[in-house]
Coordinates of C-alpha atoms and ligand atoms in Angstrom, one line a residue:
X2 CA 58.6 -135.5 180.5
X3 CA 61.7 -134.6 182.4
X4 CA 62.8 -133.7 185.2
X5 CA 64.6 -130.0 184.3
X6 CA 64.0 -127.6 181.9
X7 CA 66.7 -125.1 180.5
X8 CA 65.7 -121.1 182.1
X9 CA 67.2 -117.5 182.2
X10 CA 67.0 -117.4 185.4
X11 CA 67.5 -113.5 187.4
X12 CA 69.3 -114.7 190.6
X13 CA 70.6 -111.1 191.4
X14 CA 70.6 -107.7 189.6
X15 CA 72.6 -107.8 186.5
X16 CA 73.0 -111.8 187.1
X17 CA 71.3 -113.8 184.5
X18 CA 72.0 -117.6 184.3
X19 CA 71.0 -120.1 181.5
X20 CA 70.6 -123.0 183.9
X21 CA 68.4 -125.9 184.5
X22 CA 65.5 -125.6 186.7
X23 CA 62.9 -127.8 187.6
X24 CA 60.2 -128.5 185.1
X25 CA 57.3 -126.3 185.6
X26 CA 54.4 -128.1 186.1
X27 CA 50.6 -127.0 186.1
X28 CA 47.9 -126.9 188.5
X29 CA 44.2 -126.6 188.7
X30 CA 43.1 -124.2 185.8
X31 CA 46.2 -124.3 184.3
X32 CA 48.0 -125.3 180.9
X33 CA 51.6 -125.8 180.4
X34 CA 52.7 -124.0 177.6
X35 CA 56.1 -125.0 175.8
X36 CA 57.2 -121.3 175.2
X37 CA 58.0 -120.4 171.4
X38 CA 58.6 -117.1 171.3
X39 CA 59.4 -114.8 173.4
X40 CA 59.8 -110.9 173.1
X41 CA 62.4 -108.7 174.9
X42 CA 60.4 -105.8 176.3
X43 CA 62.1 -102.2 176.9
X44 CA 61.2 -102.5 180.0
X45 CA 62.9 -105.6 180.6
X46 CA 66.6 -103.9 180.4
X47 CA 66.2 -102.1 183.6
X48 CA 64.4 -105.4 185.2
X49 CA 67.6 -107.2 184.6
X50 CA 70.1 -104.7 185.0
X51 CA 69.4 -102.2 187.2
X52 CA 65.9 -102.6 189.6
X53 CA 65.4 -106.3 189.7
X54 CA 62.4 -108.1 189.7
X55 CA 60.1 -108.8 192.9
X56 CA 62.2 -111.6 194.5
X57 CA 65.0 -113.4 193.6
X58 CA 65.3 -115.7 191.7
X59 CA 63.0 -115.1 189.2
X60 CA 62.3 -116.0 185.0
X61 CA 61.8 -113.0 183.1
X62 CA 59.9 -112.7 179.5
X63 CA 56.1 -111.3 179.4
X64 CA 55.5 -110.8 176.1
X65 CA 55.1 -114.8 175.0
X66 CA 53.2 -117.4 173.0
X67 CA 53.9 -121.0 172.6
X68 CA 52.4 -124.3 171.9
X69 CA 49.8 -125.8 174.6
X70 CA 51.4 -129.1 175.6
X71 CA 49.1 -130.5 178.2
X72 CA 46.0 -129.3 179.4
X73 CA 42.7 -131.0 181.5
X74 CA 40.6 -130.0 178.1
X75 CA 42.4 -132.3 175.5
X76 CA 41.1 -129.9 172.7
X77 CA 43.7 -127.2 173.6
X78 CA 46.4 -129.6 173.1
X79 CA 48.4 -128.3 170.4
X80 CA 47.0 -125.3 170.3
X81 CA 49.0 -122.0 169.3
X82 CA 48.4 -119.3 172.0
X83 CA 49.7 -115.9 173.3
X84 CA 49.3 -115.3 176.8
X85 CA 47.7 -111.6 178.4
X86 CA 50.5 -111.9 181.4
X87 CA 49.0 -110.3 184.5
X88 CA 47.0 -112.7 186.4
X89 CA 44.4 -110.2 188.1
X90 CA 43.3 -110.5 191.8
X91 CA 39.7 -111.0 191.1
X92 CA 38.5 -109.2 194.5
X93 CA 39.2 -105.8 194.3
X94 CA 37.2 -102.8 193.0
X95 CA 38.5 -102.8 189.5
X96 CA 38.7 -106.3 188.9
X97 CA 34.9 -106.2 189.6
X98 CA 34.5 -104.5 186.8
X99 CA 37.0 -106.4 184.6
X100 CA 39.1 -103.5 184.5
X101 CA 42.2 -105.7 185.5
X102 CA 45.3 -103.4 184.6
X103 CA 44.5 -101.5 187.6
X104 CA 44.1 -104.2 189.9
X105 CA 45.0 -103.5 193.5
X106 CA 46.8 -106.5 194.1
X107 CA 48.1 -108.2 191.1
X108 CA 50.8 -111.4 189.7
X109 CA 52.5 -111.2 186.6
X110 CA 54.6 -113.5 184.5
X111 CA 58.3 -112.5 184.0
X112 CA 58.3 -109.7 187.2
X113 CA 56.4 -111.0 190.2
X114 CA 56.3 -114.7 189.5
X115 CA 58.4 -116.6 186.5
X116 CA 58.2 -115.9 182.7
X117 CA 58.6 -117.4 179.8
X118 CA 62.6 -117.2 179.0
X119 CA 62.3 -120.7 179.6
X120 CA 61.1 -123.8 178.0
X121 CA 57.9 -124.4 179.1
X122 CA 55.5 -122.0 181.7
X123 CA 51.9 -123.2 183.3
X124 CA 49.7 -120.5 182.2
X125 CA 46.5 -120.0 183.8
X126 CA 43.9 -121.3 181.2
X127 CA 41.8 -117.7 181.8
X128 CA 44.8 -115.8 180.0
X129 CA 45.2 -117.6 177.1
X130 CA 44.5 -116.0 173.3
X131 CA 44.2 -119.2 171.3
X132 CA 45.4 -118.0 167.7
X133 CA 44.9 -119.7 164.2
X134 CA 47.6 -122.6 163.3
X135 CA 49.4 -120.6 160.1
X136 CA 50.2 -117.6 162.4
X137 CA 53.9 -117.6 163.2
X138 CA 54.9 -118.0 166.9
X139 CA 57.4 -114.7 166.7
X140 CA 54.2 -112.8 165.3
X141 CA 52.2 -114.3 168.3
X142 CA 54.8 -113.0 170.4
X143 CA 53.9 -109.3 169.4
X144 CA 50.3 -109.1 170.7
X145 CA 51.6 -108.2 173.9
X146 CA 52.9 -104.8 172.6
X147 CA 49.7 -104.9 169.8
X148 CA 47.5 -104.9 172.1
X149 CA 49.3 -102.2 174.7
X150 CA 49.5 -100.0 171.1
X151 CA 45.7 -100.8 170.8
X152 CA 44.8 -99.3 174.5
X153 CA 46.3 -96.2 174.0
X154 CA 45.0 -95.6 170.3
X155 CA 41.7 -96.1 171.8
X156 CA 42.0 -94.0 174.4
X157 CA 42.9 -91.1 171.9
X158 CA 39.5 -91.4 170.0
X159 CA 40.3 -91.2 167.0
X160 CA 38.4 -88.7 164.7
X161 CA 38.1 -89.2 160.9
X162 CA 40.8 -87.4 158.9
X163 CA 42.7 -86.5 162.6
X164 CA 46.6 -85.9 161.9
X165 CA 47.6 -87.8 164.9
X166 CA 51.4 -88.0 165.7
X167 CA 53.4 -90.7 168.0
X168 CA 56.4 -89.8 169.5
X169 CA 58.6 -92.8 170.0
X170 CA 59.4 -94.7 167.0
X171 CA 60.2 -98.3 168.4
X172 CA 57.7 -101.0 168.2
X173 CA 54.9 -99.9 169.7
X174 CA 55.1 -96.4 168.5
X175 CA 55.1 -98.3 165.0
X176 CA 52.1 -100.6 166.1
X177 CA 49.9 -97.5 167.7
X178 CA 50.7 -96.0 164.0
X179 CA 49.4 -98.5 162.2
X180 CA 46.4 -98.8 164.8
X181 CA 46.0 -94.8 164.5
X182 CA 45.8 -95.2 160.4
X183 CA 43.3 -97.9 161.2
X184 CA 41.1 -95.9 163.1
X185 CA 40.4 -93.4 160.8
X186 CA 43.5 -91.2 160.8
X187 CA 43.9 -89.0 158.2
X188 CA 47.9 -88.0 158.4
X189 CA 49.8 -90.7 160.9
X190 CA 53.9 -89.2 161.6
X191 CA 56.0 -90.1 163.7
X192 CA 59.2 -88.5 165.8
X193 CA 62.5 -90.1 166.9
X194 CA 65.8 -88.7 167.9
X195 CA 66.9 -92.1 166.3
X196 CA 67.9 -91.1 162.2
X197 CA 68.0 -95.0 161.8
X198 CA 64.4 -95.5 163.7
X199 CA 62.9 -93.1 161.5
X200 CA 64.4 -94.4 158.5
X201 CA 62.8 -97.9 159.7
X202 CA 59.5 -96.3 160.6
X203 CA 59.5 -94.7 156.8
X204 CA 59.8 -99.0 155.3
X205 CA 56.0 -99.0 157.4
X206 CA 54.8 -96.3 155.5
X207 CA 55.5 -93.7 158.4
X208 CA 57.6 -90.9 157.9
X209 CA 58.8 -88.3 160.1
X210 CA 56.4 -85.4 161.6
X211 CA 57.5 -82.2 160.0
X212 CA 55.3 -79.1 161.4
X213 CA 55.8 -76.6 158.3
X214 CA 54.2 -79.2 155.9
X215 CA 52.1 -81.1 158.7
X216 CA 50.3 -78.5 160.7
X217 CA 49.4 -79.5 163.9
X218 CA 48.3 -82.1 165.5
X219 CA 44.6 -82.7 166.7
X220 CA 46.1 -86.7 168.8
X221 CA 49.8 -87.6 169.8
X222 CA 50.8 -90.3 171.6
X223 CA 53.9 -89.3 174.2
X224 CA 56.3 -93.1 174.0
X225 CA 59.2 -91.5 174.6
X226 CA 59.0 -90.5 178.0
X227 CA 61.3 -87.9 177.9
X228 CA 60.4 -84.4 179.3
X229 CA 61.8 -82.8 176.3
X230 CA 59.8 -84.8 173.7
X231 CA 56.6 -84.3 176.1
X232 CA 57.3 -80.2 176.0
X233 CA 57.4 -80.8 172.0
X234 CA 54.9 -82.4 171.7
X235 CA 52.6 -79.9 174.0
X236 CA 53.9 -76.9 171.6
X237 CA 52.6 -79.1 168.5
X238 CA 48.9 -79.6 169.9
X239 CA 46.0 -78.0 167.5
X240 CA 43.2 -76.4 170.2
X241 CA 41.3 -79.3 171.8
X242 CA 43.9 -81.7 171.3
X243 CA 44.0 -85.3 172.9
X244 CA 47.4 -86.5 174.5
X245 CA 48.1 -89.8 175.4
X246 CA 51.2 -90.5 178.0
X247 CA 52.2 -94.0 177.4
X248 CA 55.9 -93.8 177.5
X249 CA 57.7 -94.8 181.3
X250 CA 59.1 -91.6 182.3
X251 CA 63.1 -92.2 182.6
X252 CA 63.0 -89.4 184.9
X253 CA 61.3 -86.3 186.3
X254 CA 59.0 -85.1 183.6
X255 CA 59.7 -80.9 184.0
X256 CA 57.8 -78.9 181.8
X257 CA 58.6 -75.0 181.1
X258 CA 55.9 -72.3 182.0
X259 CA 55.1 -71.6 178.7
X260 CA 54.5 -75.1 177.9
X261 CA 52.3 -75.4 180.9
X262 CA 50.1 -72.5 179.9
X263 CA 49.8 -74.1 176.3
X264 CA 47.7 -76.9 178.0
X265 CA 45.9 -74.2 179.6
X266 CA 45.5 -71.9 176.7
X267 CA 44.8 -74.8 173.9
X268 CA 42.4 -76.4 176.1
X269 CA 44.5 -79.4 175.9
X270 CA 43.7 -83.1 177.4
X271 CA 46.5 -85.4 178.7
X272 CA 45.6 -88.6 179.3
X273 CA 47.4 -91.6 180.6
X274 CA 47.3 -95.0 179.8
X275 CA 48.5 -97.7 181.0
X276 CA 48.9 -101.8 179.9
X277 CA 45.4 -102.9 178.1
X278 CA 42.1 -104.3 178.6
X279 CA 41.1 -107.7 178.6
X280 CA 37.6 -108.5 179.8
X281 CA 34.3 -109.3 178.0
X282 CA 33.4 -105.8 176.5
X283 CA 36.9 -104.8 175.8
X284 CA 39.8 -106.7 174.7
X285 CA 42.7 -105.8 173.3
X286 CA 44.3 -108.9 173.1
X287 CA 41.3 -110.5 170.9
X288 CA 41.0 -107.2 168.6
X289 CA 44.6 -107.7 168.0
X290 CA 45.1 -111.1 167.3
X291 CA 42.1 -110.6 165.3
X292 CA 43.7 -108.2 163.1
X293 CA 47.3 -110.1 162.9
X294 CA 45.5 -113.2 161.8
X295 CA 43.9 -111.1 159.2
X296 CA 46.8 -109.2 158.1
X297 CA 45.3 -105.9 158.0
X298 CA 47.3 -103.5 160.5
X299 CA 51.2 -104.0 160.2
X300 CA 53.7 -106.4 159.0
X301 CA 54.7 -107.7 162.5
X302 CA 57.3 -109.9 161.5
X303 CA 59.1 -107.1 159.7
X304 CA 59.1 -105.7 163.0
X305 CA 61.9 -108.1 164.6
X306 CA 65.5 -107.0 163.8
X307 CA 67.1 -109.5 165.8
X308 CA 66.1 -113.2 166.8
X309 CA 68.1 -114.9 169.7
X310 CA 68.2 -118.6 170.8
X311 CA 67.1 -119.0 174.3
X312 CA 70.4 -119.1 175.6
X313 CA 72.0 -116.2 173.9
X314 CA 68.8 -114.0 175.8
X315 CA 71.6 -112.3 178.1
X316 CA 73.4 -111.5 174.9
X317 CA 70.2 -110.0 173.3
X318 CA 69.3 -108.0 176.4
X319 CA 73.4 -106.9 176.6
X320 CA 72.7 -105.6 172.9
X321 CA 69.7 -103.6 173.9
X322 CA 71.2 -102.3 177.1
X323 CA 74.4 -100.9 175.2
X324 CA 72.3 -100.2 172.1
X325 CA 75.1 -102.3 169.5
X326 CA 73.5 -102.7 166.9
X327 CA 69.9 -101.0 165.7
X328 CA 67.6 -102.9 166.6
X329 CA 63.7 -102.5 166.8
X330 CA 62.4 -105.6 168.1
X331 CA 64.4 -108.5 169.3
X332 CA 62.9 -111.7 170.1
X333 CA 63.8 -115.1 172.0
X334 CA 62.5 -117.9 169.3
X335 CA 62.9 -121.4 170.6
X336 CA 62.2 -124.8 168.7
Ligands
ZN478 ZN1 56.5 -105.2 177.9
ZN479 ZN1 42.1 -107.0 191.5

């Protein structure tokens, strides 16, 4: 095998280089994976462009699955697999009780240590999703955001015949739809200030939450982060209703008086929620790829708009950042 490999590689804020870098190379417990697709997340833009990761220099990408290339257990090799890409501490209160997302003192691929916009990554063998042969790398690439879709669906408990609403129309908003309609929903909407997100969202079977013929809501999912959406959203609560805050805030979240004394008055429940499970009695990762090898939740590869070769990925995240083109999901796919 040789020597380099070809990387985006984050030397500085805003300073992405396609470059070589040495080939990455696996140790105990580890495979190395030769990275097939890999997603652009949201939250990557203001990685790149405007907080930085950790330390420099460092590979972004999280939201990956390639092809295992070597491995101690010959059986894996060849393998298709997506990757769950925080590598949990182990020691710490919740980790003892698998509850990994809020470990005290985790690593992740593509923030605190290298990603996968690169060639090849050594994964830790623990995190790997091992996925059936016909299902397509770029679809493999979305269980990252099915399964962070899955978490907060679950956390909404769904009741039978619930109108549940998600505001925040971009992938995962369209992903905790179709996990919403799955879980016994009866009316699933969605809201976007984007005309052309909704109109997407509508091709999904989704269409836009409309109060007069709607009603209110008894679940909503809050993706937006946006303290006007999350105010909106508040005033479209049935009594009793369940809130789920998934969406980063992109700044203060304010909320009016009245607003406030809606959540009061409706007896309403905001919950957070925050990446996914992945442990024995709860996995996210599994239920998903589960239910995209079966092809019963969504049509993930209608999801990606916009597919990028690995050394275009500054042009793909330059798209996002200055929102060029619509785009819904756009994925790095290498051969
Ligand atoms: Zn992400
Ligand atoms: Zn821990």
């Amino acid at each position: 095998m040789s020597e380099t490999m070809k990387a985006c590689v984050l030397h500085a804020v805003g300073d992405l280089r396609y470059e070589d870098v040495p080939m990455a190379k696996r140790g105990e417990g580890e495979v190395l994976l030769k990275i097939r697709a890999a997603g652009v997340c949201g939250s990557d833009i203001p990685r790149v462009f405007e907080k930085g990761t950790y330390h420099f220099p460092t590979i972004p990408g999280h939201e990956f699955a390639g092809e295992i290339v070597d491995a101690d257990d010959k059986a894996l090799i060849g393998r298709r697999a997506a990757v769950f890409p925080l590598l949990p501490c182990r020691k710490c209160a919740p980790c003892q009780v698998g509850e990994f997302a809020n470990c005290e003192n985790y690593d992740y691929y593509g923030s605190r240590r290298d990603g996968a916009f690169a060639e090849y990554l050594a994964v830790d063998i623990r995190n790997l999703i091992l996925l059936p042969d016909d299902l397509s790398y770029a679809c493999a690439s979305l269980v990252e955001p099915g399964a962070v879709a899955r978490a907060a669906v679950r956390r909404l408990e769904v009741k039978l015949g619930d109108t549940v609403v998600i505001w925040g129309a971009g992938p995962i908003g369209l992903i905790a739809a179709a996990w919403a309609k799955k879980a016994g929903a009866g009316i699933v909407r969605v809201v976007d200030i984007s005309e052309e997100k909704l109109a997407f969202a509508k091709k999904f079977g989704f269409e836009a939450y409309d109060e007069a013929r709607d009603g209110l809501c008894d679940c909503a999912i809050e993706g937006t982060g946006a303290p006007q959406a999350l105010c909106n959203l508040i005033k479209s609560m049935k009594p009793h209703g369940r809130v789920i805050l998934m969406g980063n805030p992109a700044r203060d979240m304010t909320i009016t008086q009245s607003v406030y004394s809606q959540i009061l008055r409706r007896e309403i429940t905001l919950r957070g929620t925050w990446n996914s499970s992945y442990n024995d009695q709860i996995n996210d990762w599994e239920a998903t790829a589960k239910a995209m090898a079966d092809g019963d939740l969504i049509d993930y590869e209608a999801l990606i708009t916009h597919r990028y070769p690995l050394d275009r990925c500054l042009e793909a995240l330059e798209m996002m950042r200055d929102r060029k083109e619509f785009y819904t999901k756009v994925t790095i796919v290498m051969d």
